[in-house]
Amino acid sequence: MNILKDILYKVAIESVTGSTDIAIHKIDFDSRKIEANDVFVAIRGSLSDGHDYIQKAIELGATAIICDTLPEVLAKKVTYIKVKDTNSALAFMAANYFDNPSEKIKLVGITGTNGKTTIASLLYQLFKKAGFKVGLLSTVKILVDETEYKATHTTPDSITINHYLNEMIEAGVTYCFMEVSSHGIHQKRTEALHFVGGIFTNLSHDHLDYHPTFAEYRDVKKSFFDSLPKTAFALSNIDDKNGPVMLQNTVAKKRTYALKSYADYKAQILENQLSGLLLKINDNEVWVKLIGTFNAYNLLAIYGTAIELGIDSLEALRLLSDLESVSGRFQFIVSDSNITAIVDYAHTPDALENVLKTINDIRTKNEQLITVVGCGGNRDKTKRPIMAQIGSELSDKAIFTSDNPRNEDPETIISEMEKGVEPQNYKKTLAITDRKQAIKTACQLAQPNDIILIAGKGHETYQEVNGVRHDFDDMKIVKEILAQLNK
């Protein structure tokens, strides 16, 4: 049984009306889920304000209300706690409610624009192979050792995070790797968590629909490192110009990785093929199954983290060589007619450029590179023309199509993309709104030895149109179409 005053530990309280010495059932910020003796936390969101639902929560049985503005009329027998910030209060209350599980596990957070999912998922894989029970909190899925749960956000809400961390403790998990998004940091979802390490990947154009400026986006990421304790490590990619910025004010142990600069963990690419990479990491050569410069960075971050967490360097290299690529991250198949189809989550200009440059570095130029790409609706519009410019410049043919149009007109999104195409590349582009038809056209245009890149959705198994998610899996669709064409 939880007592309200116990779960308010470390919360910045401004005033209390009523008793805090009451037993509470659970905490929630969704008024529809409130039951008898629950605590309702009123969160101000982008679409709705929890303060508007305080009365509804009380009618459903809430005995305590956490808010930043008190209602004009206070109900009898209900405790009102006025706090400075309800997001922050929720973070500490959720941690206290589950008895601070992050303090009983080795939790590592990964932040940056690109690479978070790959690094978190491969660290999970590496530590599993090393014989540990491991947890994963990622965009793709949540794993409590072997048990899988569906993920809905890159960084879940504070209650969900602490719930799963608690499940991990009960399952005997010793390490957990967690993607930390800028939204999650900004909304204080990670504030009450105890991290033993933080990793910075890179920073490029993304989420400027949410953050008003790039500087704010960068500073939100930096605040994650600023909050790490002295006992933690902060591992940063210093080839990225924002890499040193992340380490400026942290009290954590500063560690760096790079391909081009002097760093604690340094790599050199000796060979780059479709079958893998030959890397030289801190004077030792290792063959890995992943490809591309961006994966060399990801693998360096993984190697550095393994060392910081106490794995022997040669054992870490052996485990690196055994890692398999992550779902929807440069996943490829080769058809019977020798057409290579690659599915990748690249949904930012930087990620798309990285993937296309990787393919162009590997290929012989005797084959065509056909790219199918779209941009999501209700998201950062400024990246649309840039994505199209990159796609058309670095491919032999670019097909612009729907991604997740959400509540926008997909044809409007495509026309906004097309504005970025330079005149010399007009003839290389096609616009096909239906994503399945776009993939089919790419497959029909492809000759033996050609390469098709399907970018933007990666691991996603749905397409969101007007608020409805329809089954859609890029890899499944391209496999079926290529198999039909082979027949």
Coordinates of C-alpha atoms in Angstrom, one line a residue, residues 4-476:
L4 CA 0.5 9.9 -0.6
K5 CA 3.2 11.7 1.5
D6 CA 5.7 8.9 0.6
I7 CA 5.3 9.2 -3.1
L8 CA 5.6 13.0 -2.9
Y9 CA 9.3 12.7 -1.9
K10 CA 11.4 15.2 -3.9
V11 CA 8.4 16.8 -5.6
A12 CA 8.6 20.7 -5.6
I13 CA 5.3 21.4 -3.7
E14 CA 3.9 25.0 -3.4
S15 CA 0.9 24.3 -1.3
V16 CA -1.2 21.5 0.3
T17 CA -4.9 21.5 0.9
G18 CA -6.1 18.4 2.8
S19 CA -4.2 15.4 4.2
T20 CA -1.2 13.7 2.6
D21 CA -1.4 10.9 5.1
I22 CA -3.9 8.9 2.9
A23 CA -3.6 5.5 1.2
I24 CA -3.6 5.7 -2.6
H25 CA -4.4 3.1 -5.2
K26 CA -2.4 4.3 -8.2
I27 CA -1.3 7.4 -10.1
D28 CA -2.6 8.5 -13.5
F29 CA -2.6 11.5 -15.8
D30 CA -5.5 10.2 -18.0
S31 CA -8.7 11.2 -16.3
R32 CA -10.6 8.4 -18.1
K33 CA -8.5 5.7 -16.3
I34 CA -9.1 7.1 -12.8
E35 CA -10.6 4.7 -10.2
A36 CA -11.4 5.0 -6.4
N37 CA -8.5 6.3 -4.3
D38 CA -6.3 7.2 -7.2
V39 CA -4.1 10.3 -7.6
F40 CA -4.8 12.4 -10.7
V41 CA -1.9 14.5 -12.1
A42 CA -3.1 17.3 -14.3
I43 CA -0.6 17.6 -17.2
R44 CA -0.7 20.4 -19.8
G45 CA -0.3 18.8 -23.2
S46 CA -0.1 20.2 -26.7
L47 CA -3.7 19.0 -27.5
S48 CA -5.5 19.1 -24.1
D49 CA -5.0 20.4 -20.6
G50 CA -5.4 17.9 -17.7
H51 CA -6.6 20.8 -15.5
D52 CA -9.9 20.8 -17.5
Y53 CA -10.5 17.2 -16.3
I54 CA -10.0 17.6 -12.6
Q55 CA -13.7 17.5 -11.8
K56 CA -14.2 14.4 -14.0
A57 CA -11.3 12.6 -12.1
I58 CA -12.9 13.5 -8.7
E59 CA -16.3 12.1 -9.9
L60 CA -14.5 8.8 -10.9
G61 CA -13.0 8.5 -7.4
A62 CA -9.7 10.5 -7.3
T63 CA -8.9 11.4 -3.7
A64 CA -5.8 13.5 -4.5
I65 CA -5.2 16.1 -7.3
I66 CA -1.7 17.2 -8.4
C67 CA -2.0 20.5 -10.3
D68 CA -0.1 23.8 -11.0
T69 CA -3.2 25.9 -10.7
L70 CA -5.9 25.2 -8.1
P71 CA -9.6 25.0 -9.2
E72 CA -11.8 27.8 -8.1
V73 CA -14.0 25.4 -6.1
L74 CA -12.3 22.7 -4.0
A75 CA -14.1 19.5 -3.3
K76 CA -14.4 18.2 0.3
K77 CA -12.4 15.1 1.3
V78 CA -10.1 15.6 -1.7
T79 CA -6.4 16.5 -1.2
Y80 CA -5.0 19.2 -3.6
I81 CA -1.3 19.5 -4.0
K82 CA -0.2 22.6 -6.0
V83 CA 3.2 22.0 -7.6
K84 CA 5.6 24.1 -9.7
D85 CA 5.6 21.6 -12.6
T86 CA 3.2 18.7 -13.0
N87 CA 5.4 16.9 -15.5
S88 CA 8.3 17.0 -13.0
A89 CA 5.9 15.9 -10.2
L90 CA 4.7 13.0 -12.2
A91 CA 8.3 11.8 -12.8
F92 CA 9.2 11.8 -9.1
M93 CA 5.9 10.3 -8.0
A94 CA 6.0 7.5 -10.6
A95 CA 9.6 6.7 -9.5
N96 CA 8.6 6.7 -5.8
Y97 CA 5.4 4.7 -6.4
F98 CA 7.5 1.8 -8.0
D99 CA 10.2 2.2 -5.3
N100 CA 12.8 3.9 -7.6
P101 CA 13.6 0.9 -9.8
S102 CA 16.2 2.8 -11.9
E103 CA 18.5 2.9 -8.8
K104 CA 18.5 -0.9 -8.8
I105 CA 19.5 -1.5 -12.4
K106 CA 22.3 -0.2 -14.7
L107 CA 20.3 2.2 -16.9
V108 CA 22.0 3.7 -20.0
G109 CA 20.3 6.5 -22.0
I110 CA 21.0 7.1 -25.7
T111 CA 20.1 10.5 -27.2
G112 CA 20.7 12.2 -30.5
T113 CA 18.8 12.6 -33.9
N114 CA 19.9 9.3 -35.6
G115 CA 21.2 6.0 -34.3
K116 CA 19.3 5.8 -31.0
T117 CA 17.3 2.7 -31.9
T118 CA 20.2 0.9 -33.5
I119 CA 22.5 1.5 -30.5
A120 CA 20.0 0.7 -27.9
S121 CA 18.9 -2.5 -29.7
L122 CA 22.4 -3.7 -30.4
L123 CA 23.5 -3.0 -26.8
Y124 CA 20.6 -5.2 -25.7
Q125 CA 21.8 -7.9 -28.2
L126 CA 25.5 -7.6 -27.1
F127 CA 24.8 -7.9 -23.4
K128 CA 22.4 -10.8 -24.0
K129 CA 25.2 -12.6 -25.9
A130 CA 27.5 -11.8 -22.9
G131 CA 25.2 -13.8 -20.7
F132 CA 23.3 -11.0 -18.9
K133 CA 19.5 -10.5 -18.4
V134 CA 18.8 -7.3 -20.2
G135 CA 16.0 -4.7 -20.7
L136 CA 15.3 -2.4 -23.7
L137 CA 13.1 0.7 -23.9
S138 CA 13.1 1.7 -27.6
T139 CA 10.9 3.1 -30.4
V140 CA 10.6 -0.4 -31.9
K141 CA 9.7 -2.4 -28.8
I142 CA 10.1 -2.8 -25.0
L143 CA 11.9 -5.9 -23.8
V144 CA 12.0 -7.3 -20.3
D145 CA 14.7 -9.8 -20.8
E146 CA 12.9 -12.2 -23.3
T147 CA 9.4 -10.8 -22.9
E148 CA 8.4 -8.3 -25.6
Y149 CA 5.9 -5.5 -25.3
K150 CA 4.7 -3.0 -27.9
A151 CA 6.2 0.5 -27.8
T152 CA 4.1 3.6 -28.5
H153 CA 6.6 6.4 -28.0
T154 CA 10.4 6.8 -28.4
T155 CA 10.5 7.7 -24.7
P156 CA 7.3 6.5 -22.8
D157 CA 5.6 8.5 -20.1
S158 CA 7.1 8.4 -16.5
I159 CA 4.6 5.9 -15.2
T160 CA 5.2 3.4 -18.1
I161 CA 9.0 3.8 -17.8
N162 CA 9.0 3.0 -14.1
H163 CA 6.4 0.2 -14.5
Y164 CA 8.7 -1.6 -17.0
L165 CA 11.9 -0.9 -15.0
N166 CA 10.1 -2.5 -12.0
E167 CA 9.1 -5.5 -14.1
M168 CA 12.8 -5.8 -15.1
I169 CA 14.0 -5.7 -11.5
E170 CA 11.5 -8.5 -10.7
A171 CA 12.7 -10.5 -13.7
G172 CA 16.4 -10.2 -12.5
V173 CA 17.5 -7.9 -15.3
T174 CA 20.8 -6.1 -14.5
Y175 CA 21.2 -3.8 -17.5
C176 CA 18.7 -1.6 -19.4
F177 CA 19.3 0.4 -22.6
M178 CA 16.8 3.2 -23.2
E179 CA 16.2 5.7 -26.1
V180 CA 15.9 9.2 -24.7
S181 CA 14.1 11.6 -27.1
S182 CA 14.1 15.4 -26.9
H183 CA 10.3 15.3 -26.3
G184 CA 11.0 12.9 -23.3
I185 CA 13.6 15.2 -21.8
H186 CA 11.6 18.4 -22.4
Q187 CA 8.5 16.8 -20.8
K188 CA 10.6 15.7 -17.8
R189 CA 9.8 12.0 -18.3
T190 CA 13.4 11.1 -17.5
E191 CA 13.9 13.6 -14.7
A192 CA 13.6 11.2 -11.7
L193 CA 15.6 8.3 -13.3
H194 CA 19.1 7.3 -12.2
F195 CA 21.4 6.7 -15.2
V196 CA 24.8 5.0 -15.0
G197 CA 25.6 6.3 -18.5
G198 CA 24.5 8.6 -21.4
I199 CA 25.4 8.3 -25.1
F200 CA 25.2 11.2 -27.6
T201 CA 25.0 10.1 -31.3
N202 CA 24.6 13.2 -33.5
L203 CA 22.4 16.2 -34.0
S204 CA 20.6 17.2 -37.3
H205 CA 17.4 18.5 -38.6
D206 CA 14.4 16.9 -36.7
H207 CA 11.5 17.7 -34.4
L208 CA 11.6 21.4 -35.3
D209 CA 7.8 21.1 -35.3
Y210 CA 8.1 20.7 -31.6
H211 CA 11.1 22.7 -30.7
P212 CA 10.9 26.4 -31.9
T213 CA 14.6 26.5 -32.8
F214 CA 17.6 24.2 -33.4
A215 CA 19.4 25.8 -30.4
E216 CA 16.5 24.7 -28.1
Y217 CA 16.5 21.2 -29.6
R218 CA 20.3 21.0 -28.9
D219 CA 20.0 22.5 -25.4
V220 CA 17.3 20.0 -24.4
K221 CA 19.6 17.1 -25.5
K222 CA 22.4 18.8 -23.5
S223 CA 20.3 19.0 -20.4
F224 CA 20.2 15.2 -20.2
F225 CA 24.1 15.1 -19.9
D226 CA 24.0 18.1 -17.5
S227 CA 21.8 16.0 -15.1
L228 CA 24.0 12.8 -15.1
P229 CA 25.6 12.1 -11.7
K230 CA 29.4 12.0 -11.0
T231 CA 29.3 8.2 -10.9
A232 CA 28.0 7.9 -14.5
F233 CA 29.8 8.1 -17.9
A234 CA 28.9 10.6 -20.7
L235 CA 30.0 9.2 -24.1
S236 CA 29.9 11.6 -27.0
N237 CA 30.5 11.5 -30.7
I238 CA 33.0 14.4 -31.1
D239 CA 33.0 14.2 -34.9
D240 CA 29.6 15.9 -34.6
K241 CA 30.1 19.6 -33.9
N242 CA 27.6 19.4 -31.1
G243 CA 29.4 16.4 -29.5
P244 CA 31.8 18.6 -27.3
V245 CA 28.8 20.8 -26.4
M246 CA 27.1 17.8 -24.7
L247 CA 30.1 17.4 -22.4
Q248 CA 30.6 21.0 -21.5
N249 CA 28.8 21.1 -18.1
T250 CA 28.4 17.4 -17.2
V251 CA 29.9 16.2 -13.9
A252 CA 29.9 12.6 -15.3
K253 CA 33.1 10.9 -16.5
K254 CA 33.7 12.4 -20.0
R255 CA 34.3 9.8 -22.8
T256 CA 34.5 10.4 -26.6
Y257 CA 34.3 8.4 -29.8
A258 CA 35.1 9.3 -33.4
L259 CA 36.2 8.2 -36.8
K260 CA 37.9 11.5 -37.8
S261 CA 39.1 13.1 -34.5
Y262 CA 41.3 12.0 -31.6
A263 CA 39.1 10.2 -29.1
D264 CA 39.0 7.6 -26.4
Y265 CA 37.3 5.2 -28.8
K266 CA 38.5 5.6 -32.3
A267 CA 37.8 3.6 -35.5
Q268 CA 39.0 3.4 -39.0
I269 CA 37.0 1.8 -41.9
L270 CA 39.3 -0.6 -43.7
E271 CA 36.6 -2.2 -45.9
N272 CA 32.9 -1.3 -46.6
Q273 CA 30.9 -3.9 -48.5
L274 CA 27.2 -5.0 -48.7
S275 CA 28.2 -8.0 -46.6
G276 CA 29.7 -6.0 -43.8
L277 CA 32.5 -3.7 -42.5
L278 CA 36.1 -4.3 -41.6
L279 CA 37.0 -1.9 -38.8
K280 CA 40.1 -1.0 -36.9
I281 CA 39.0 -0.1 -33.4
N282 CA 41.7 1.2 -31.0
D283 CA 44.4 -0.8 -33.0
N284 CA 42.3 -4.1 -33.2
E285 CA 40.7 -5.2 -36.4
V286 CA 37.2 -6.6 -36.3
W287 CA 34.7 -7.7 -39.1
V288 CA 31.1 -6.8 -38.4
K289 CA 27.9 -7.7 -40.3
L290 CA 26.6 -4.1 -40.3
I291 CA 27.5 -1.7 -43.2
G292 CA 28.0 2.0 -43.7
T293 CA 29.9 4.8 -42.0
F294 CA 26.9 5.6 -39.8
N295 CA 27.0 2.1 -38.5
A296 CA 30.7 2.4 -37.8
Y297 CA 29.8 5.3 -35.5
N298 CA 27.0 3.2 -33.9
L299 CA 29.3 0.3 -33.3
L300 CA 32.0 2.6 -31.7
A301 CA 29.3 3.9 -29.3
I302 CA 28.4 0.3 -28.5
Y303 CA 32.0 -0.8 -28.0
G304 CA 32.8 2.2 -25.8
T305 CA 29.7 1.6 -23.7
A306 CA 30.6 -2.1 -23.2
I307 CA 34.0 -1.1 -22.0
E308 CA 32.6 1.6 -19.7
L309 CA 30.3 -1.1 -18.2
G310 CA 33.2 -3.4 -17.5
I311 CA 33.3 -5.8 -20.5
D312 CA 36.9 -6.8 -21.5
S313 CA 38.0 -5.1 -24.7
L314 CA 38.7 -8.3 -26.7
E315 CA 35.5 -9.8 -25.5
A316 CA 33.6 -6.7 -26.6
L317 CA 35.2 -7.0 -30.1
R318 CA 34.1 -10.6 -30.3
L319 CA 30.6 -9.7 -29.3
L320 CA 30.5 -6.8 -31.9
S321 CA 31.4 -9.2 -34.7
D322 CA 28.4 -11.3 -33.8
L323 CA 25.7 -8.5 -33.9
E324 CA 22.8 -8.7 -36.4
S325 CA 21.2 -5.6 -38.0
V326 CA 18.1 -4.1 -36.3
S327 CA 14.6 -4.4 -37.9
G328 CA 14.0 -1.7 -40.4
R329 CA 17.6 -0.3 -40.1
F330 CA 19.4 -1.0 -43.4
Q331 CA 17.6 -4.3 -43.8
F332 CA 18.1 -5.8 -47.2
I333 CA 17.1 -8.7 -49.4
V334 CA 18.4 -9.9 -52.7
S335 CA 15.8 -11.2 -55.2
D336 CA 16.2 -14.2 -57.5
S337 CA 16.8 -11.8 -60.3
N338 CA 19.6 -10.1 -58.3
I339 CA 17.8 -6.9 -57.4
T340 CA 18.8 -5.6 -53.9
A341 CA 16.0 -4.0 -51.9
I342 CA 17.0 -2.0 -48.8
V343 CA 14.4 -0.9 -46.2
D344 CA 15.6 1.9 -43.8
Y345 CA 13.9 4.1 -41.2
A346 CA 15.8 7.2 -42.6
H347 CA 13.2 9.9 -42.1
T348 CA 15.4 13.0 -41.6
P349 CA 17.6 14.7 -44.2
D350 CA 20.8 13.6 -42.4
A351 CA 19.7 10.0 -42.1
L352 CA 18.6 9.8 -45.8
E353 CA 21.9 11.3 -46.9
N354 CA 23.9 8.9 -44.8
V355 CA 22.1 5.8 -46.2
L356 CA 22.3 7.0 -49.8
K357 CA 26.0 7.9 -49.5
T358 CA 26.7 4.5 -47.9
I359 CA 25.0 2.7 -50.9
N360 CA 26.9 4.9 -53.4
D361 CA 30.2 4.2 -51.6
I362 CA 29.6 0.4 -52.0
R363 CA 28.1 0.1 -55.4
T364 CA 30.0 -0.1 -58.7
K365 CA 27.9 2.6 -60.5
N366 CA 27.1 0.0 -63.2
E367 CA 23.7 -0.4 -61.6
Q368 CA 20.8 2.0 -60.9
L369 CA 19.9 3.2 -57.5
I370 CA 16.2 3.8 -57.2
T371 CA 14.9 5.6 -54.0
V372 CA 11.3 5.5 -52.7
V373 CA 10.8 8.3 -50.1
G374 CA 8.1 10.3 -48.5
C375 CA 7.7 12.7 -45.5
G376 CA 5.3 12.4 -42.6
G377 CA 2.2 14.6 -42.2
N378 CA 1.7 16.9 -39.2
R379 CA 5.5 17.0 -38.6
D380 CA 8.4 19.3 -39.4
K381 CA 7.5 20.7 -42.9
T382 CA 10.9 22.5 -43.4
K383 CA 12.7 19.1 -44.0
R384 CA 10.4 18.1 -47.0
P385 CA 12.2 20.0 -49.8
I386 CA 15.6 19.0 -48.3
M387 CA 14.7 15.3 -48.2
A388 CA 13.5 15.5 -51.9
Q389 CA 16.7 17.4 -52.9
I390 CA 18.9 14.7 -51.3
G391 CA 16.9 11.8 -52.7
S392 CA 17.0 13.2 -56.2
E393 CA 20.6 14.3 -56.1
L394 CA 22.1 11.0 -54.7
S395 CA 19.8 8.5 -56.7
D396 CA 19.5 7.6 -60.4
K397 CA 15.8 7.8 -59.9
A398 CA 13.7 9.1 -57.0
I399 CA 10.0 8.2 -56.4
F400 CA 8.2 10.6 -54.0
T401 CA 5.3 9.0 -52.2
S402 CA 3.3 8.9 -49.0
D403 CA 4.9 8.1 -45.6
N404 CA 2.4 8.5 -42.7
P405 CA 0.3 11.4 -44.1
R406 CA -1.6 11.5 -40.8
N407 CA -4.2 14.3 -41.1
E408 CA -2.6 16.1 -44.1
D409 CA -3.3 15.6 -47.8
P410 CA -0.5 13.3 -49.1
E411 CA -0.4 15.1 -52.4
T412 CA 0.2 18.5 -50.7
I413 CA 3.2 16.9 -48.8
I414 CA 4.6 15.5 -52.1
S415 CA 4.3 18.9 -53.8
E416 CA 6.1 20.6 -50.9
M417 CA 8.9 18.0 -51.3
E418 CA 9.2 18.6 -55.0
K419 CA 10.0 22.3 -54.5
G420 CA 13.4 21.1 -53.3
V421 CA 14.4 19.3 -56.5
E422 CA 17.0 21.1 -58.5
P423 CA 16.3 21.6 -62.3
Q424 CA 19.0 19.2 -63.4
N425 CA 17.3 16.4 -61.4
Y426 CA 13.6 17.0 -62.6
K427 CA 13.8 14.1 -65.1
K428 CA 15.0 11.7 -62.4
T429 CA 11.9 12.1 -60.2
L430 CA 8.4 10.6 -60.2
A431 CA 5.4 11.3 -57.8
I432 CA 3.2 8.3 -56.9
T433 CA 1.0 9.0 -53.9
D434 CA 0.0 5.4 -53.2
R435 CA 3.1 3.9 -51.3
K436 CA 2.5 0.3 -52.4
Q437 CA 2.2 1.5 -56.1
A438 CA 5.4 3.5 -55.6
I439 CA 7.3 0.4 -54.4
K440 CA 5.8 -1.7 -57.2
T441 CA 7.0 0.9 -59.8
A442 CA 10.5 0.9 -58.3
C443 CA 10.6 -2.9 -58.6
Q444 CA 9.3 -2.8 -62.2
L445 CA 11.9 -0.2 -63.2
A446 CA 14.8 -2.2 -61.6
Q447 CA 17.0 -4.4 -63.7
P448 CA 19.3 -7.2 -62.4
N449 CA 22.0 -5.8 -60.1
D450 CA 20.0 -2.6 -59.4
I451 CA 19.5 -1.3 -55.9
I452 CA 16.1 -0.1 -54.5
L453 CA 16.1 2.0 -51.3
I454 CA 12.7 2.3 -49.5
A455 CA 13.2 5.0 -46.9
G456 CA 11.2 6.6 -44.1
K457 CA 9.2 3.9 -42.3
G458 CA 11.7 1.1 -41.6
H459 CA 10.4 -1.1 -38.8
E460 CA 6.8 0.3 -38.8
T461 CA 4.1 -2.2 -39.8
Y462 CA 1.4 0.4 -40.4
Q463 CA 0.6 3.6 -42.4
E464 CA -1.3 6.3 -40.6
V465 CA -4.0 8.0 -42.7
N466 CA -6.5 10.5 -41.1
G467 CA -5.9 9.1 -37.6
V468 CA -6.3 5.4 -38.7
R469 CA -3.5 3.0 -38.8
H470 CA -3.6 0.6 -41.7
D471 CA -1.4 -2.5 -42.0
F472 CA 1.7 -1.6 -44.1
D473 CA 5.1 -3.2 -44.0
D474 CA 7.7 -2.0 -46.5
M475 CA 9.8 -5.1 -46.3
K476 CA 6.9 -7.5 -46.6

